[in-house]
Short mmCIF file of C-alpha atoms in Angstrom, two decimals:
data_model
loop_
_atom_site.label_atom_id
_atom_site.label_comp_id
_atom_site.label_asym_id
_atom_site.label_seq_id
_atom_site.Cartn_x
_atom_site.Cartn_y
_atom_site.Cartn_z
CA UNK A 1 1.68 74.68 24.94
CA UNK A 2 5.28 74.39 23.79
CA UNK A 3 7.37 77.14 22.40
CA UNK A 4 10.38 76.63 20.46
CA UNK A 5 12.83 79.31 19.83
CA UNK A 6 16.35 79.23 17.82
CA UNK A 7 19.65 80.44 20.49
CA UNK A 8 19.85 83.94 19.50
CA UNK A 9 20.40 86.11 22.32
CA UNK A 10 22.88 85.90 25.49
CA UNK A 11 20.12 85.05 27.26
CA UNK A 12 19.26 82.62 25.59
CA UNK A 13 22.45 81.26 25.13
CA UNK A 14 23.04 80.99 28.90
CA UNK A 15 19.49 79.28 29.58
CA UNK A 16 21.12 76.53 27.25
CA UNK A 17 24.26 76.15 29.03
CA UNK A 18 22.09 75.97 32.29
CA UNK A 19 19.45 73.61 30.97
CA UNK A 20 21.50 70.36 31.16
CA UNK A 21 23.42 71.48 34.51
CA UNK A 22 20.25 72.42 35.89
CA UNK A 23 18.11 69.12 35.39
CA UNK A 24 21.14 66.90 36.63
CA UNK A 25 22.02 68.85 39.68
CA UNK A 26 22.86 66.49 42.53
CA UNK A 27 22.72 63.68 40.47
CA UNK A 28 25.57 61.48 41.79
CA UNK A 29 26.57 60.15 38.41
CA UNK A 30 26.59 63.13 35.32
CA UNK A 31 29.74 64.28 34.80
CA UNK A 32 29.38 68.22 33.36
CA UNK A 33 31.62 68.97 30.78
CA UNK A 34 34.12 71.88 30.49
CA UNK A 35 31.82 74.89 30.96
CA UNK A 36 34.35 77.71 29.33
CA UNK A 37 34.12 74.57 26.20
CA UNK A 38 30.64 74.56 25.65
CA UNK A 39 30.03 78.54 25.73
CA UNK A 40 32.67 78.56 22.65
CA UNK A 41 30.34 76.74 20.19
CA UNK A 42 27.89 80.01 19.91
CA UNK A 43 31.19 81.60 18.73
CA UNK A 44 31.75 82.11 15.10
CA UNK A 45 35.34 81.07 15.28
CA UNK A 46 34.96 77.42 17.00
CA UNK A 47 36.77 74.47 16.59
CA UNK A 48 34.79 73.03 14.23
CA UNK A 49 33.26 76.08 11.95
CA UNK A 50 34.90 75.20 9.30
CA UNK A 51 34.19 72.04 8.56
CA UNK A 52 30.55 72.14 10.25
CA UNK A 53 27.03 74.55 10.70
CA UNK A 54 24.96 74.46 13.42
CA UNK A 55 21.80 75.58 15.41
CA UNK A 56 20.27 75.74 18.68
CA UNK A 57 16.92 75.50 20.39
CA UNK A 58 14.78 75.64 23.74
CA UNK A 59 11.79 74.47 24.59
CA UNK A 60 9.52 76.72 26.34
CA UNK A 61 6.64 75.95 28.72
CA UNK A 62 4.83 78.72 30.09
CA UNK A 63 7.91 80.97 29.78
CA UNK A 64 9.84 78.51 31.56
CA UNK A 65 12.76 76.43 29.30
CA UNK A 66 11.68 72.49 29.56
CA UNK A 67 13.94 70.89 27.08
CA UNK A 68 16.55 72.04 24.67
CA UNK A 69 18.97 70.34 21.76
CA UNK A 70 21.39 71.33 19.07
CA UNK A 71 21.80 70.39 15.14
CA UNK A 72 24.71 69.53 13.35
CA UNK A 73 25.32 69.98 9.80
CA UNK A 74 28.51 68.07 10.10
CA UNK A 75 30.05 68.68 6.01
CA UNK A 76 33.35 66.72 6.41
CA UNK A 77 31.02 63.54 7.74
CA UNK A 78 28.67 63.97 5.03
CA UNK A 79 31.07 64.02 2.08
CA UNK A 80 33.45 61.03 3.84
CA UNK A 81 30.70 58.43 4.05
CA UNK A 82 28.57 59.65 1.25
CA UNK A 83 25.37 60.05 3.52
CA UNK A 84 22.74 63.12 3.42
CA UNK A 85 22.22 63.47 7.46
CA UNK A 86 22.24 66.24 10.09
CA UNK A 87 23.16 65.09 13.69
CA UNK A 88 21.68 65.84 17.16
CA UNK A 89 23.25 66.96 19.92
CA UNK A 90 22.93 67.99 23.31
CA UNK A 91 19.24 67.04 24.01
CA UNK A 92 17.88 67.90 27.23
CA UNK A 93 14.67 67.47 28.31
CA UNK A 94 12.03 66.73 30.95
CA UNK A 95 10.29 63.55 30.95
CA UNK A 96 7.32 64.84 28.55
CA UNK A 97 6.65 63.79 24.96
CA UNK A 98 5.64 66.82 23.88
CA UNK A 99 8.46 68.47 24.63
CA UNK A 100 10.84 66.13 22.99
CA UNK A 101 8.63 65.93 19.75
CA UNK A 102 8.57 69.73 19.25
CA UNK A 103 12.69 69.76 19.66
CA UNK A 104 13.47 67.23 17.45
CA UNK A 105 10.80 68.53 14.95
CA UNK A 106 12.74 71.83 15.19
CA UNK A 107 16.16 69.77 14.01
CA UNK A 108 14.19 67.80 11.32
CA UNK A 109 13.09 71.47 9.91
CA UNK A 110 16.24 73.05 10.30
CA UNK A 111 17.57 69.68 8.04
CA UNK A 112 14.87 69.33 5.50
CA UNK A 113 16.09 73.09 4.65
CA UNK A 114 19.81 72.02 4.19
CA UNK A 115 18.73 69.62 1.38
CA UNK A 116 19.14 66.74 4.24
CA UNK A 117 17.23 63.59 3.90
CA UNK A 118 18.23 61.82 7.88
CA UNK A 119 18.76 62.76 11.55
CA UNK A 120 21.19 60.65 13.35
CA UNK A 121 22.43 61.19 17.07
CA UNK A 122 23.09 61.96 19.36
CA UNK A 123 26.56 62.55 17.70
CA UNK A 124 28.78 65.80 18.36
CA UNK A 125 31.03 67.29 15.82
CA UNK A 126 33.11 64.61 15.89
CA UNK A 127 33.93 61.61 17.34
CA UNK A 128 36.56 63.20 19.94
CA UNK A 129 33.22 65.24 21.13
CA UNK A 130 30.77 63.31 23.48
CA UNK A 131 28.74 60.30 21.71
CA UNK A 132 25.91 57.87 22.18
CA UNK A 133 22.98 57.86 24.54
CA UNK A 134 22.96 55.80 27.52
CA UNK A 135 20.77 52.83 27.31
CA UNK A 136 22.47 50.79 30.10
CA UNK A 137 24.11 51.72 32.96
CA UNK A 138 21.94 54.26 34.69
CA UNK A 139 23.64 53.52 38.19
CA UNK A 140 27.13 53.98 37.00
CA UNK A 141 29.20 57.14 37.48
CA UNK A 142 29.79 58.79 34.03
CA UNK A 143 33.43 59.65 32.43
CA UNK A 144 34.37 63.01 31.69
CA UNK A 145 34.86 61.75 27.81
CA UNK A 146 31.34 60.71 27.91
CA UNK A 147 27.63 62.29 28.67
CA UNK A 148 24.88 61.20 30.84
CA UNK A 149 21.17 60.88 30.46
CA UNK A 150 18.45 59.77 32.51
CA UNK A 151 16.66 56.51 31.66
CA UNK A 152 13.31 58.12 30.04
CA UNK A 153 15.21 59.75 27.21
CA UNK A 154 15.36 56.57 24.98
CA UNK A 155 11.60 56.18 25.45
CA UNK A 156 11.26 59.86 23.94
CA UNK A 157 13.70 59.35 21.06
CA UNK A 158 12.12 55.80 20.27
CA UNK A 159 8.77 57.56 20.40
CA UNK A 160 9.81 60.24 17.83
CA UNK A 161 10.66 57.34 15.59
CA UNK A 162 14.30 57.28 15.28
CA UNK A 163 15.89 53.59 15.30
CA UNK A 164 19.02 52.20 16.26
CA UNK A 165 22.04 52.81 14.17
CA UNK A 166 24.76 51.94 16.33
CA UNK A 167 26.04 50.68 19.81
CA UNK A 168 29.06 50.95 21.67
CA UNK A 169 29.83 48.85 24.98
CA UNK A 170 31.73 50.23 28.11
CA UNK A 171 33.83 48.06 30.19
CA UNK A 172 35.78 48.53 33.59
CA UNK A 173 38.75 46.96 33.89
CA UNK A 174 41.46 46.44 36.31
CA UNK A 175 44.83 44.98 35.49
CA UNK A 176 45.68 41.20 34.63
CA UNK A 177 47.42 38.84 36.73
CA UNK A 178 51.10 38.76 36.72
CA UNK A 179 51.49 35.25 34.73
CA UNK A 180 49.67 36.59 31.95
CA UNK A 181 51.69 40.15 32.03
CA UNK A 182 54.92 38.68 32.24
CA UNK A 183 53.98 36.25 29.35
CA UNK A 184 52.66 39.15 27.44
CA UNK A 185 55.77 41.28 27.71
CA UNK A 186 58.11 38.22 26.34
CA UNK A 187 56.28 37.87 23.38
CA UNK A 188 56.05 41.56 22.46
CA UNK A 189 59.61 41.67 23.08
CA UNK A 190 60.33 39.65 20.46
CA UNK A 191 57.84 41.54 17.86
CA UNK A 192 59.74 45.19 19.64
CA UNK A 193 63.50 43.65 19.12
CA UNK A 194 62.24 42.11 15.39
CA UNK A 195 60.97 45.78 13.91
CA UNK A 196 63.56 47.43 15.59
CA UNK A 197 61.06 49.41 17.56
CA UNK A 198 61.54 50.72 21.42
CA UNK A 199 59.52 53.00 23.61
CA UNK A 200 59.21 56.59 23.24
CA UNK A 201 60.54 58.78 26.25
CA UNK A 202 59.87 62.37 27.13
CA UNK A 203 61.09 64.80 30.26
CA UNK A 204 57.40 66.52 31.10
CA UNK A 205 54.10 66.88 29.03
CA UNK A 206 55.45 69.92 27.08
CA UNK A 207 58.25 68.22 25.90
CA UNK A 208 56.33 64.83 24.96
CA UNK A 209 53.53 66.43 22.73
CA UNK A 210 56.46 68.68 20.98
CA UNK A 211 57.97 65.41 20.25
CA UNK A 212 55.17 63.47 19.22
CA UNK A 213 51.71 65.97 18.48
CA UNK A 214 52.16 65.82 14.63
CA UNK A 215 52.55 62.37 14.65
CA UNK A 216 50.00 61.44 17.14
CA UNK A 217 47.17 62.68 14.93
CA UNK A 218 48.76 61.66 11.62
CA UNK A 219 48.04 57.79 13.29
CA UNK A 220 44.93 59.08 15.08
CA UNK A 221 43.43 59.44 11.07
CA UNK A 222 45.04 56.17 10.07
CA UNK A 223 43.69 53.87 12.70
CA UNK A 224 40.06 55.38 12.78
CA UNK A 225 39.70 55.95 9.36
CA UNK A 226 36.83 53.51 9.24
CA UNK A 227 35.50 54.00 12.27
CA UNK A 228 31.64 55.14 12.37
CA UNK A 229 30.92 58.83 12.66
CA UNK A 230 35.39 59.72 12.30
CA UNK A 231 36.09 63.10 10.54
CA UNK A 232 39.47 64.07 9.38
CA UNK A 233 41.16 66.73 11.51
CA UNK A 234 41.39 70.13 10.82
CA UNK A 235 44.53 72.74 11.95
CA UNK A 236 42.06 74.11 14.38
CA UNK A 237 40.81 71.34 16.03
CA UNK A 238 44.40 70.01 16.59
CA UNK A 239 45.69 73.03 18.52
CA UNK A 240 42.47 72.88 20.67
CA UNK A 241 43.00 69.13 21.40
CA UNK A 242 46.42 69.84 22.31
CA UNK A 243 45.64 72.75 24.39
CA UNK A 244 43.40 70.54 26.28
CA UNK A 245 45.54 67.53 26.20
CA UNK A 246 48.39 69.23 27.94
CA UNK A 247 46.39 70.57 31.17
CA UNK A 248 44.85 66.91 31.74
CA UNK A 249 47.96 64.42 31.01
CA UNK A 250 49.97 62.78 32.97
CA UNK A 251 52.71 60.66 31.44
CA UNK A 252 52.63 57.70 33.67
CA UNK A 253 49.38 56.97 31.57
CA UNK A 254 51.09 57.86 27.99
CA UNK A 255 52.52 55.57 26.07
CA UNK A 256 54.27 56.00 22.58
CA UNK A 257 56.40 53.20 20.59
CA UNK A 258 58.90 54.58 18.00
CA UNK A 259 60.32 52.96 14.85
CA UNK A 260 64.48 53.26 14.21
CA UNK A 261 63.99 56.35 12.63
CA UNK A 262 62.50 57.67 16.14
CA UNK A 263 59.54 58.13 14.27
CA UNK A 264 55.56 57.46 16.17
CA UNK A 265 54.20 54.38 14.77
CA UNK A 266 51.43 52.96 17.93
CA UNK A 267 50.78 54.76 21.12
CA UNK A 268 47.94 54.71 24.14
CA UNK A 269 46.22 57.83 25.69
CA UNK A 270 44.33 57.45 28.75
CA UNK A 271 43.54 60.14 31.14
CA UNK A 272 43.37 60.19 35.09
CA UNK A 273 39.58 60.33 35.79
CA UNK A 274 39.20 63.58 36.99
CA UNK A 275 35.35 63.98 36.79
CA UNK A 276 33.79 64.06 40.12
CA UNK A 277 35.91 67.31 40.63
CA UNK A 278 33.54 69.04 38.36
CA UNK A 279 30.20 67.84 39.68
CA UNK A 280 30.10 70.60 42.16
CA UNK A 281 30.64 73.46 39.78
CA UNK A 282 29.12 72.59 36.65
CA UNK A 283 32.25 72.50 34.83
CA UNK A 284 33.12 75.49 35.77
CA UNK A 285 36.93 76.00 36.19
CA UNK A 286 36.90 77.94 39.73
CA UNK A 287 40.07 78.01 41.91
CA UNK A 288 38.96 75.46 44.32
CA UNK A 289 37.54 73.17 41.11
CA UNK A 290 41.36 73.48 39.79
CA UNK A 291 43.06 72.18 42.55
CA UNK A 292 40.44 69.26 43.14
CA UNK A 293 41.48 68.96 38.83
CA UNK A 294 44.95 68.68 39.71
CA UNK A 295 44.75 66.38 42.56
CA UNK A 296 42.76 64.00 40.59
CA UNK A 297 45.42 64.31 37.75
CA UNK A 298 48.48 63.74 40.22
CA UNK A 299 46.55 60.86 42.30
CA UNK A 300 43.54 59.66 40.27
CA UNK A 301 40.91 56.97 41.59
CA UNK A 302 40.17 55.76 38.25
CA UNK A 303 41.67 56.08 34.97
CA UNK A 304 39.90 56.88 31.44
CA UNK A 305 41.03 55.10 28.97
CA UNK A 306 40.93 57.56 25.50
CA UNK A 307 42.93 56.57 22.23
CA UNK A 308 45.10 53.52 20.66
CA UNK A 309 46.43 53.84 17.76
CA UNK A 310 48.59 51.51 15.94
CA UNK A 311 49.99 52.14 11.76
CA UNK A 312 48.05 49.74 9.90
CA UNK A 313 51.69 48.70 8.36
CA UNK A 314 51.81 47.18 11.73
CA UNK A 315 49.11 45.86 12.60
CA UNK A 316 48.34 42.00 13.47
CA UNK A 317 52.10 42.10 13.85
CA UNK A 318 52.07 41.63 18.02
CA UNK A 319 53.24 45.67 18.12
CA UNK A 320 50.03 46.75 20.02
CA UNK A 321 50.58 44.02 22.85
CA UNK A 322 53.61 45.70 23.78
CA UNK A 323 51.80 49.10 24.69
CA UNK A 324 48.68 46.80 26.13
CA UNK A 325 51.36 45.39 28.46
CA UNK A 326 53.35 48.83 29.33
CA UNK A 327 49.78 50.41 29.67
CA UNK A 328 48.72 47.57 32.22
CA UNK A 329 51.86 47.28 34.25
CA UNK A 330 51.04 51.16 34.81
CA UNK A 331 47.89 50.69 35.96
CA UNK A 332 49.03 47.69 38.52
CA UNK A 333 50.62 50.26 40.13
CA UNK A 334 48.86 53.13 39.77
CA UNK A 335 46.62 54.75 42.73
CA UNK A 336 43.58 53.75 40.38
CA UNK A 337 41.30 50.96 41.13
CA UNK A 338 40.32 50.38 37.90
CA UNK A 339 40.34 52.00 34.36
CA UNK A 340 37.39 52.77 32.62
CA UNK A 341 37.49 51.48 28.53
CA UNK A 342 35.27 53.97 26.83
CA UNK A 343 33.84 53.50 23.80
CA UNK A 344 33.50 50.32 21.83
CA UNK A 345 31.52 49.48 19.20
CA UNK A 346 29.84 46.50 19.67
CA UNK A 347 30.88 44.41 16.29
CA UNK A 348 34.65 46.02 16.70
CA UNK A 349 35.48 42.64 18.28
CA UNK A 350 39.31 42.78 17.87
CA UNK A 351 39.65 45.87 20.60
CA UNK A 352 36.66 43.90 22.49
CA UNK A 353 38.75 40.56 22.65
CA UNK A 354 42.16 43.10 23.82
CA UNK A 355 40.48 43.65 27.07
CA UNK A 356 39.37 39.93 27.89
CA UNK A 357 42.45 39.09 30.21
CA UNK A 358 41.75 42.26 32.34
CA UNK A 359 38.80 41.42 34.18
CA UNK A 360 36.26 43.22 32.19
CA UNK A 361 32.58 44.12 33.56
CA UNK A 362 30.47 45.44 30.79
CA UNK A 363 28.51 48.08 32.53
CA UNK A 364 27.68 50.87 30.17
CA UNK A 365 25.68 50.49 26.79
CA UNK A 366 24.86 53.16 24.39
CA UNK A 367 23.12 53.90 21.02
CA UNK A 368 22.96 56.23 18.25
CA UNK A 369 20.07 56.51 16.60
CA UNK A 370 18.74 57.65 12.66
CA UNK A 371 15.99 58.39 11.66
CA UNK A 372 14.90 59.29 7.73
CA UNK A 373 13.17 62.95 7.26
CA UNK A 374 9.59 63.25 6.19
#
């Protein structure tokens, strides 16, 4: 028999943070996230409480904890696109359909209450938060931005009766050929020297997001306005982005392009991959995890790539070439083999077709799912 109960308790609450480490230890491809990160979302004061309710279960089996997930009453989402839905999150669970049926009926309860009329997921709080469940790709080592799941988990959500809402495609890519660079940098020359734009410069990562912070979320909102599943940012979710922005950047994989008035208009975030130095701790930040953080940072195998985000006043206008060419001749001579694109949706075909001159290998598929409430 299965036993659901709601995260009250600090038990509790660490037999949820455990769950997900627990079922994926030793598995040579999940990626944990930032332990000291998750354990703030029981808090009352998290990044996202003001914009967002939530609610946590596990699934018990004989006293044991089989399976566990979280709801998301995500408010800002709900009155942007004009939709009636609670998300899911963070669903763990052994390969048993039991199990999965008696979490997600716990979220579909929890939402009928709110006045809700669909379940979509999985989806965090927002779209900076992990996103999409992996549907291909099983073999491939995860990215910090991203989560893992074993290959039986679709077959339980399908099961429950939730249907595909969305994909996204993942692609590793390694940098173009010199022809194509060179002839790449000429022609966004031209658009740089016509729109009297240049490149933004900074002395260290303290001194780049005081310069450019304000201005990198101002375009962050512009360019992703539209994007599926985007929520405005909130005071509070800005300083903790920057907070966790400045321990992971390194500026050889920052770009930022400036108008006259030295003012942001387009710039690229990617991230050294830094991952596998958390596998061994479960996200924890320990000492000897730090310094495996840091060397990954200073001399990364792999890079992630994050955000680009261009003004739509300059858009179609040649602008984002420029930062696609300063981004690749950074990664020609970076110690990374290859970057790692993220998340694309699969119909956004202009960012698809950005990536076709750097070798791309579409390894990685995943899917969010909806399903309506009964």
């Amino acid at each position: 028999m299965v036993v659901i109960q709601e995260v009250k308790t600090r038990k509790q609450k660490k037999q949820f943070l455990n769950f997900g480490l627990n079922l994926y230890k030793d598995n040579p491809y999940f990626i944990p996230p930032l332990y000291g990160n998750e354990k703030k979302l029981f808090g009352n004061n998290h990044d996202y409480c003001d914009q967002a309710e939530s609610v946590f279960y596990l699934a018990y089996r004989d006293g044991k904890v089989v399976g566990r997930i979280s709801g998301i009453l995500q408010k800002a989402s709900n009155e942007k696109w004009k939709q009636q839905r609670v998300r899911f999150t963070r669903f763990d669970c052994i390969d048993d359909q039991e199990v999965a049926n008696a979490l997600f009926g716990a979220v579909e309860q929890w939402a009928k209450e709110k006045g809700m009329k669909e379940i979509v997921g999985p989806l965090g709080y927002s779209d900076m938060e992990r996103e999409g469940l992996l549907i291909e790709g099983f073999d491939q080592l995860n990215t910090f931005e991203e989560q893992y799941n074993y290959e039986y988990y679709q077959k339980l959500i399908e099961n429950y009766g939730f249907q595909k809402d969305v994909d996204w495609l993942e692609c590793r890519i390694t940098a173009p050929n010199d022809e194509y660079l060179e002839k790449v940098k000429r022609v966004s020359q031209k658009s740089m020297e016509r729109f009297g734009l240049h490149f933004g410069e900074a002395k260290n990562t303290k001194d780049f997001l005081k310069k450019y912070a304000n201005d990198f979320f101002h375009i962050i909102d512009e360019t992703y306005a539209h994007i599926y599943g985007s929520v405005p940012f909130t005071e509070k979710m800005k300083k903790s982005i920057m907070k966790d922005f400045g321990l992971v950047i390194n500026l050889n994989y920052v770009a930022v392009i400036l108008d006259k008035n030295e003012k942001p208009i387009c710039f690229g975030l990617a991230f050294p991959g830094f991952g596998k130095a958390l596998q061994k701790s479960g996200g924890r930040l320990t000492l000897c995890t730090l310094f495996k953080v840091l060397h990954a940072i200073k001399k990364p195998d792999s890079i992630d790539l994050a955000l680009i985000g261009v003004l739509p006043e300059y858009r179609m206008k040649g602008v984002s070439h420029a930062l696609f060419a300063k981004m690749a001749e950074r990664l020609k001579y970076s110690t990374a083999k290859y970057a790692e694109t993220n998340l694309m949706l699969d119909y956004n075909y202009n960012i698809i077709n950005q990536w076709k001159n750097f070798n791309p290998v579409q390894h990685k598929k995943r899917r969010a799912y909806v399903k309506e409430i009964q």
